[in-house]
Tab-separated table of C-alpha atoms in Angstrom:
chain	number	residue	atom	x	y	z
A	1	MET	CA	0.000	0.000	0.000
A	2	VAL	CA	1.383	3.374	-1.012
A	3	ASN	CA	0.671	6.440	1.077
A	4	ILE	CA	0.274	9.773	-0.702
A	5	ALA	CA	3.188	11.287	1.171
A	6	ASP	CA	5.477	8.423	0.158
A	7	ARG	CA	4.450	8.691	-3.468
A	8	ALA	CA	4.804	12.459	-3.582
A	9	GLY	CA	8.451	12.132	-2.645
A	10	SER	CA	9.286	9.106	-4.758
A	11	GLY	CA	9.421	10.675	-8.204
A	12	VAL	CA	7.426	7.748	-9.608
A	13	MET	CA	4.285	9.662	-10.455
A	14	GLY	CA	5.771	12.271	-12.738
A	15	ARG	CA	5.154	16.003	-12.690
A	16	ARG	CA	1.367	15.836	-12.844
A	17	GLY	CA	1.154	13.070	-10.237
A	18	VAL	CA	3.462	14.857	-7.813
A	19	SER	CA	1.649	18.148	-8.139
A	20	ARG	CA	-1.707	16.492	-7.634
A	21	ALA	CA	-0.437	14.537	-4.656
A	22	LEU	CA	0.862	17.779	-3.150
A	23	VAL	CA	-2.548	19.343	-3.660
A	24	VAL	CA	-4.117	16.421	-1.816
A	25	LEU	CA	-1.552	16.706	0.969
A	26	LEU	CA	-2.250	20.416	1.342
A	27	LEU	CA	-5.967	19.706	1.353
A	28	GLY	CA	-5.489	17.100	4.056
A	29	ALA	CA	-3.430	19.532	6.112
A	30	LEU	CA	-6.084	22.211	5.735
A	31	LEU	CA	-8.806	19.806	6.828
A	32	ALA	CA	-6.745	18.774	9.819
A	33	ALA	CA	-6.173	22.395	10.778
A	34	CYS	CA	-9.861	23.139	10.498
A	35	ALA	CA	-10.616	20.056	12.537
A	36	GLY	CA	-9.396	21.743	15.676
A	37	GLY	CA	-6.367	19.658	16.524
A	38	GLU	CA	-5.884	16.086	17.518
A	39	ASP	CA	-9.506	14.947	17.620
A	40	ASN	CA	-9.960	15.193	13.813
A	41	ARG	CA	-13.386	16.703	14.300
A	42	GLN	CA	-14.842	18.231	11.132
A	43	GLY	CA	-17.170	20.936	12.386
A	44	GLY	CA	-18.579	18.996	15.327
A	45	THR	CA	-21.656	20.720	16.645
A	46	SER	CA	-21.801	19.570	20.237
A	47	ALA	CA	-19.587	18.314	23.014
A	48	PRO	CA	-19.776	14.629	23.930
A	49	SER	CA	-22.157	13.915	26.766
A	50	ALA	CA	-21.106	12.208	29.953
A	51	PRO	CA	-22.562	8.779	30.765
A	52	ALA	CA	-25.903	9.100	32.510
A	53	ALA	CA	-25.871	8.616	36.231
A	54	ALA	CA	-27.413	5.590	37.891
A	55	GLY	CA	-31.174	5.891	38.046
A	56	SER	CA	-31.416	7.803	34.773
A	57	GLU	CA	-34.080	5.397	33.538
A	58	ASP	CA	-36.499	7.039	35.981
A	59	ALA	CA	-35.873	10.359	34.243
A	60	GLU	CA	-36.382	8.711	30.870
A	61	SER	CA	-39.701	7.192	31.930
A	62	ALA	CA	-40.786	10.646	33.090
A	63	GLY	CA	-40.357	11.912	29.557
A	64	ASP	CA	-37.059	13.782	29.871
A	65	LEU	CA	-34.768	13.593	26.858
A	66	VAL	CA	-31.498	11.803	27.515
A	67	PRO	CA	-28.518	13.308	25.646
A	68	VAL	CA	-26.569	10.788	23.558
A	69	SER	CA	-23.605	11.901	21.465
A	70	PHE	CA	-22.961	10.251	18.104
A	71	ALA	CA	-20.044	10.526	15.673
A	72	ALA	CA	-21.205	11.033	12.093
A	73	SER	CA	-18.994	11.349	9.035
A	74	ALA	CA	-18.495	14.895	7.831
A	75	GLY	CA	-19.486	16.125	4.407
A	76	SER	CA	-21.562	14.342	1.800
A	77	SER	CA	-22.055	10.835	3.182
A	78	SER	CA	-24.617	8.129	3.839
A	79	ILE	CA	-24.143	8.405	7.613
A	80	GLY	CA	-24.505	12.184	7.428
A	81	LEU	CA	-27.780	11.656	5.567
A	82	LEU	CA	-28.963	9.264	8.272
A	83	ALA	CA	-28.060	11.696	11.059
A	84	GLY	CA	-29.754	14.601	9.294
A	85	LEU	CA	-32.953	12.625	8.841
A	86	ILE	CA	-33.018	11.661	12.522
A	87	LYS	CA	-32.707	15.263	13.672
A	88	ASP	CA	-34.957	16.858	11.052
A	89	ARG	CA	-37.820	14.448	11.689
A	90	GLY	CA	-37.382	14.346	15.458
A	91	ILE	CA	-36.942	10.573	15.442
A	92	ASP	CA	-34.570	10.777	18.392
A	93	ARG	CA	-36.966	12.846	20.493
A	94	ALA	CA	-39.828	10.502	19.709
A	95	HIS	CA	-37.761	7.787	21.381
A	96	GLY	CA	-36.807	9.828	24.439
A	97	ILE	CA	-33.270	10.860	23.524
A	98	ASP	CA	-31.529	13.951	22.200
A	99	LEU	CA	-29.013	12.678	19.656
A	100	GLN	CA	-26.128	15.141	19.647
A	101	ILE	CA	-24.267	14.890	16.350
A	102	SER	CA	-20.546	15.562	16.064
A	103	GLU	CA	-18.993	15.347	12.611
A	104	PHE	CA	-15.634	13.708	11.977
A	105	ALA	CA	-13.533	12.671	9.021
A	106	PRO	CA	-14.698	9.198	7.884
A	107	ASP	CA	-11.681	7.428	9.373
A	108	ALA	CA	-11.780	9.422	12.633
A	109	ALA	CA	-15.294	8.607	13.863
A	110	GLU	CA	-14.245	5.232	15.262
A	111	GLN	CA	-11.319	6.853	17.049
A	112	ALA	CA	-13.687	9.411	18.559
A	113	LEU	CA	-15.553	6.578	20.271
A	114	LEU	CA	-12.348	4.905	21.433
A	115	THR	CA	-11.053	8.129	22.987
A	116	GLY	CA	-14.318	8.977	24.732
A	117	GLN	CA	-15.182	12.020	22.638
A	118	VAL	CA	-18.621	10.556	21.901
A	119	ASP	CA	-20.939	7.984	23.441
A	120	THR	CA	-21.693	6.162	20.194
A	121	SER	CA	-20.482	5.920	16.614
A	122	PHE	CA	-20.604	3.843	13.469
A	123	PHE	CA	-17.950	1.113	13.285
A	124	ALA	CA	-16.681	-1.302	10.630
A	125	PRO	CA	-16.652	-5.023	11.547
A	126	VAL	CA	-12.960	-5.698	10.875
A	127	SER	CA	-11.948	-2.597	12.833
A	128	TRP	CA	-14.275	-3.713	15.631
A	129	ALA	CA	-12.630	-7.134	15.810
A	130	LYS	CA	-9.175	-5.539	15.878
A	131	VAL	CA	-9.940	-3.198	18.772
A	132	ARG	CA	-11.607	-6.008	20.711
A	133	GLU	CA	-8.412	-8.002	20.305
A	134	GLU	CA	-6.553	-5.022	21.783
A	135	GLY	CA	-8.771	-5.173	24.858
A	136	ARG	CA	-11.094	-2.285	23.943
A	137	ASP	CA	-14.598	-3.385	24.913
A	138	ILE	CA	-16.604	-1.973	22.003
A	139	VAL	CA	-19.998	-3.551	21.354
A	140	PHE	CA	-22.252	-3.588	18.300
A	141	LEU	CA	-25.888	-2.734	19.049
A	142	ARG	CA	-27.341	-3.176	15.568
A	143	PRO	CA	-26.456	-2.981	11.851
A	144	ILE	CA	-26.666	0.301	9.947
A	145	GLN	CA	-25.621	-0.337	6.373
A	146	GLN	CA	-23.978	-2.643	3.908
A	147	ALA	CA	-21.057	-1.590	1.721
A	148	HIS	CA	-21.952	1.549	-0.221
A	149	THR	CA	-18.840	1.606	-2.366
A	150	ALA	CA	-17.946	1.012	-5.994
A	151	VAL	CA	-14.774	0.454	-7.992
A	152	VAL	CA	-14.851	3.309	-10.505
A	153	VAL	CA	-12.735	3.733	-13.646
A	154	ARG	CA	-12.649	6.269	-16.456
A	155	ASP	CA	-15.141	5.462	-19.168
A	156	ASP	CA	-12.460	5.268	-21.866
A	157	SER	CA	-10.254	2.845	-19.907
A	158	PRO	CA	-9.924	-0.819	-20.977
A	159	TYR	CA	-10.814	-2.279	-17.555
A	160	GLN	CA	-13.935	-4.391	-17.241
A	161	SER	CA	-13.410	-6.114	-13.885
A	162	LEU	CA	-11.401	-5.986	-10.679
A	163	GLN	CA	-9.116	-8.670	-12.092
A	164	ASP	CA	-8.265	-6.408	-15.038
A	165	LEU	CA	-6.818	-3.858	-12.613
A	166	GLN	CA	-4.079	-6.150	-11.298
A	167	GLY	CA	-0.763	-4.328	-11.181
A	168	GLU	CA	-2.462	-0.953	-11.599
A	169	ARG	CA	-2.725	2.010	-9.265
A	170	VAL	CA	-5.985	2.000	-7.266
A	171	ALA	CA	-6.831	4.764	-4.787
A	172	THR	CA	-9.052	4.352	-1.743
A	173	LEU	CA	-9.348	5.461	1.889
A	174	ASN	CA	-6.646	4.634	4.405
A	175	PRO	CA	-6.125	1.136	5.858
A	176	VAL	CA	-8.148	1.711	9.046
A	177	SER	CA	-11.317	2.462	7.077
A	178	GLY	CA	-14.133	0.023	6.435
A	179	VAL	CA	-13.781	0.764	2.719
A	180	TYR	CA	-10.185	-0.500	2.745
A	181	THR	CA	-10.703	-3.554	4.969
A	182	SER	CA	-13.756	-4.683	3.004
A	183	MET	CA	-11.665	-4.632	-0.174
A	184	GLN	CA	-8.982	-6.713	1.551
A	185	VAL	CA	-11.518	-9.412	2.326
A	186	LEU	CA	-13.395	-9.235	-0.973
A	187	ALA	CA	-10.210	-9.432	-3.031
A	188	ALA	CA	-9.227	-12.579	-1.147
A	189	GLU	CA	-12.677	-14.049	-1.751
A	190	VAL	CA	-12.079	-13.811	-5.525
A	191	GLY	CA	-8.535	-15.180	-5.301
A	192	LEU	CA	-6.597	-11.904	-5.250
A	193	SER	CA	-4.419	-10.044	-2.759
A	194	TRP	CA	-5.485	-6.443	-2.187
A	195	GLU	CA	-1.989	-5.224	-1.309
A	196	GLY	CA	-0.112	-7.787	-3.406
A	197	ASP	CA	-1.946	-7.614	-6.733
A	198	PHE	CA	-2.721	-3.886	-6.818
A	199	GLU	CA	-0.722	-0.726	-6.219
A	200	VAL	CA	-2.996	0.700	-3.541
A	201	ILE	CA	-2.796	4.417	-2.779
A	202	SER	CA	-4.436	5.863	0.324
A	203	ALA	CA	-6.082	9.274	0.234
A	204	PRO	CA	-8.862	11.277	1.935
A	205	PRO	CA	-12.193	11.359	0.043
A	206	PRO	CA	-11.476	14.549	-1.978
A	207	GLY	CA	-8.099	13.120	-2.935
A	208	LEU	CA	-9.665	10.019	-4.465
A	209	VAL	CA	-11.611	12.082	-6.969
A	210	ALA	CA	-8.513	14.173	-7.710
A	211	PHE	CA	-6.490	11.057	-8.477
A	212	ILE	CA	-8.891	9.642	-11.030
A	213	GLU	CA	-9.681	13.027	-12.565
A	214	GLY	CA	-5.995	13.674	-13.135
A	215	GLY	CA	-5.182	10.199	-14.400
A	216	ASP	CA	-2.899	9.472	-11.445
A	217	ALA	CA	-4.882	6.331	-10.569
A	218	GLU	CA	-6.531	3.860	-12.905
A	219	ALA	CA	-9.401	3.285	-10.486
A	220	ILE	CA	-10.782	4.463	-7.169
A	221	VAL	CA	-12.885	2.741	-4.527
A	222	HIS	CA	-15.258	5.420	-3.287
A	223	PHE	CA	-18.581	5.631	-1.480
A	224	GLU	CA	-22.013	7.113	-2.066
A	225	PRO	CA	-23.176	9.685	-2.935
A	226	THR	CA	-19.856	10.624	-4.572
A	227	VAL	CA	-20.125	7.612	-6.883
A	228	SER	CA	-23.543	8.783	-8.083
A	229	SER	CA	-22.125	12.248	-8.757
A	230	LEU	CA	-19.256	10.810	-10.809
A	231	LEU	CA	-21.665	8.728	-12.881
A	232	ALA	CA	-23.896	11.745	-13.464
A	233	ASP	CA	-20.967	13.939	-14.487
A	234	GLY	CA	-20.065	11.455	-17.232
A	235	GLY	CA	-16.717	10.000	-18.159
A	236	TYR	CA	-16.783	7.318	-15.457
A	237	ARG	CA	-18.260	3.856	-14.995
A	238	ILE	CA	-18.361	1.112	-12.384
A	239	VAL	CA	-16.465	-2.136	-12.900
A	240	MET	CA	-17.526	-3.677	-9.590
A	241	THR	CA	-19.902	-2.951	-6.740
A	242	PRO	CA	-18.380	-4.767	-3.728
A	243	SER	CA	-21.647	-5.513	-1.947
A	244	GLU	CA	-23.224	-6.972	-5.078
A	245	ARG	CA	-20.132	-9.086	-5.783
A	246	TRP	CA	-20.034	-10.333	-2.187
A	247	GLU	CA	-23.697	-11.295	-2.437
A	248	GLU	CA	-22.979	-13.264	-5.615
A	249	LEU	CA	-20.250	-15.148	-3.758
A	250	THR	CA	-21.882	-15.643	-0.356
A	251	GLY	CA	-25.612	-15.116	-0.808
A	252	ALA	CA	-25.775	-11.959	1.326
A	253	PRO	CA	-24.711	-8.302	0.926
A	254	LEU	CA	-21.374	-7.099	2.282
A	255	PHE	CA	-21.898	-5.683	5.778
A	256	MET	CA	-19.896	-2.508	6.385
A	257	LEU	CA	-21.113	-0.402	9.324
A	258	GLY	CA	-22.861	-1.039	12.613
A	259	LEU	CA	-23.973	1.100	15.547
A	260	ALA	CA	-21.340	0.812	18.266
A	261	THR	CA	-20.677	1.988	21.794
A	262	THR	CA	-18.549	1.013	24.765
A	263	ARG	CA	-19.729	-1.699	27.117
A	264	GLU	CA	-19.308	0.761	29.974
A	265	TRP	CA	-21.725	3.237	28.401
A	266	MET	CA	-24.211	0.539	27.389
A	267	GLU	CA	-24.332	-0.944	30.885
A	268	ALA	CA	-24.649	2.489	32.504
A	269	ASN	CA	-27.386	3.551	30.061
A	270	PRO	CA	-29.326	0.443	29.013
A	271	GLN	CA	-32.582	2.239	28.256
A	272	ALA	CA	-30.848	4.972	26.259
A	273	ALA	CA	-28.975	2.272	24.321
A	274	ARG	CA	-32.238	0.482	23.512
A	275	ASN	CA	-33.847	3.752	22.499
A	276	LEU	CA	-30.909	4.648	20.269
A	277	SER	CA	-31.169	1.281	18.522
A	278	ALA	CA	-34.844	2.002	17.891
A	279	VAL	CA	-33.958	5.434	16.484
A	280	ILE	CA	-31.444	3.953	14.039
A	281	GLN	CA	-33.913	1.203	13.129
A	282	GLN	CA	-36.626	3.708	12.233
A	283	ALA	CA	-34.242	5.918	10.256
A	284	VAL	CA	-32.745	3.093	8.183
A	285	GLU	CA	-36.221	1.710	7.480
A	286	THR	CA	-37.308	5.137	6.236
A	287	LEU	CA	-34.343	5.494	3.881
A	288	HIS	CA	-34.586	1.885	2.722
A	289	ASP	CA	-38.324	1.989	2.020
A	290	ASP	CA	-38.634	5.531	0.651
A	291	PRO	CA	-35.629	6.699	-1.405
A	292	SER	CA	-37.532	9.865	-2.363
A	293	VAL	CA	-36.487	11.156	1.074
A	294	ILE	CA	-32.994	11.711	-0.340
A	295	ALA	CA	-34.383	14.586	-2.429
A	296	ASP	CA	-34.842	16.584	0.776
A	297	TYR	CA	-31.053	16.504	1.167
A	298	GLN	CA	-30.045	17.177	-2.429
A	299	GLU	CA	-28.260	20.433	-1.627
A	300	PRO	CA	-26.273	19.317	1.457
A	301	LEU	CA	-25.287	16.140	-0.377
A	302	GLY	CA	-24.071	18.237	-3.310
A	303	LEU	CA	-26.130	16.348	-5.889
A	304	SER	CA	-27.161	17.602	-9.303
A	305	ASP	CA	-30.632	16.645	-10.518
A	306	GLU	CA	-29.204	13.754	-12.531
A	307	ALA	CA	-26.995	12.635	-9.644
A	308	LEU	CA	-30.016	12.717	-7.336
A	309	GLU	CA	-31.901	10.284	-9.567
A	310	ILE	CA	-28.927	7.921	-9.594
A	311	ALA	CA	-28.412	8.243	-5.833
A	312	GLN	CA	-32.057	7.470	-5.103
A	313	GLU	CA	-31.708	4.268	-7.096
A	314	ARG	CA	-28.346	3.265	-5.624
A	315	MET	CA	-28.520	4.387	-1.991
A	316	SER	CA	-31.793	3.073	-0.591
A	317	ASP	CA	-30.632	-0.548	-0.612
A	318	ILE	CA	-27.487	0.158	1.400
A	319	TYR	CA	-29.413	0.699	4.643
A	320	ILE	CA	-30.121	-2.468	6.645
A	321	PRO	CA	-33.606	-2.684	8.201
A	322	GLU	CA	-33.159	-6.316	9.263
A	323	ASP	CA	-32.731	-7.282	12.894
A	324	PRO	CA	-29.186	-8.126	14.036
A	325	ALA	CA	-29.963	-11.846	14.270
A	326	ASP	CA	-30.942	-11.907	10.602
A	327	ILE	CA	-27.502	-10.846	9.369
A	328	GLU	CA	-25.218	-12.278	12.056
A	329	ASP	CA	-24.199	-15.288	9.944
A	330	ASN	CA	-23.214	-13.006	7.080
A	331	VAL	CA	-21.083	-10.808	9.342
A	332	HIS	CA	-19.507	-13.904	10.869
A	333	HIS	CA	-18.483	-15.149	7.417
A	334	LEU	CA	-16.843	-11.806	6.677
A	335	LEU	CA	-14.886	-11.975	9.930
A	336	GLU	CA	-13.931	-15.612	9.335
A	337	ARG	CA	-12.414	-14.609	6.010
A	338	ALA	CA	-10.532	-11.752	7.679
A	339	HIS	CA	-9.260	-14.222	10.288
A	340	GLU	CA	-8.045	-16.637	7.605
A	341	LEU	CA	-6.140	-13.779	5.967
A	342	GLY	CA	-4.462	-12.878	9.241
A	343	ILE	CA	-6.118	-9.449	9.286
A	344	ILE	CA	-7.738	-10.193	12.654
A	345	GLY	CA	-7.159	-12.722	15.413
A	346	GLU	CA	-10.007	-14.550	17.091
A	347	ILE	CA	-13.542	-13.528	16.174
A	348	PRO	CA	-15.321	-11.839	19.108
A	349	GLU	CA	-18.613	-13.357	20.201
A	350	PRO	CA	-21.384	-12.372	20.141
A	351	ILE	CA	-21.314	-9.916	17.266
A	352	PHE	CA	-24.420	-7.951	18.273
A	353	GLU	CA	-25.517	-7.441	21.873
A	354	GLU	CA	-28.735	-6.267	23.497
A	355	PRO	CA	-28.501	-3.824	26.424
């Protein structure tokens, strides 16, 4: 795997590649500066709440709203859409909680939970297994969404499949992200090595688009709704949708993100944890069953009219309305594959827990 900083100094990319990599580096530095320091927060709107004191369930039953902080991904994202819907429709308040949204870079939301900046966050399954192995007691409460990514190439390129890209430069998010780890496992499932058969470049989301626009990568693995925007703009096409390919191979979509918290918070706030699960359940059901809702967020998602139509078709299916028990076997298979590859150690059990 090649990091942008390494490539920018290597002289391999040529003048255009180096200049574009430097632009991405400067962009990353600017985002970090705007984030307010070490916590990588991208315009977080509220401070994390402290765990509720013992006896808080009495306050909840009396109708008081219990504050629960949640790390959402900043910018145009599927999790940002979910969080916006929850707040705009008062879904959290209907379930007795005040969901306080803090926005982070996509790869920093998990860290925000680990460092106690928020009560809850989204988490990728491979990352979850890794931190559990390190002794961090993070628990999954319920699923949120399956993989919402696509392998995108320029329309005039010769590539027709993931296999065709062997030996080529492919850009995606950094190795701690669910996007990256899901590609590790999926590549192995089709007989390839993600790091061995491809020249993988890591970059922040804006950098991925810059790489393929400038011809400095032959393909990118990006998420929605950016993929829909690229398709609408023209000049790009999809050679593989990871979740669809995983379903062809295993019979179920590729699980990517679940609702997570610490065991300490869950045990101190069991009713709030149950209520939060119900909030997420209602929100994902809404987005899954009624993709027209996405039109209400066309402007914040940065979608043109054509991109909106594509996003409504592509995004509704990524949200998982099923109960945790219904997808546990699928998640277990994903983790088994990661274990076989040496990406994770033992698989934590159970995968989902009820407060």
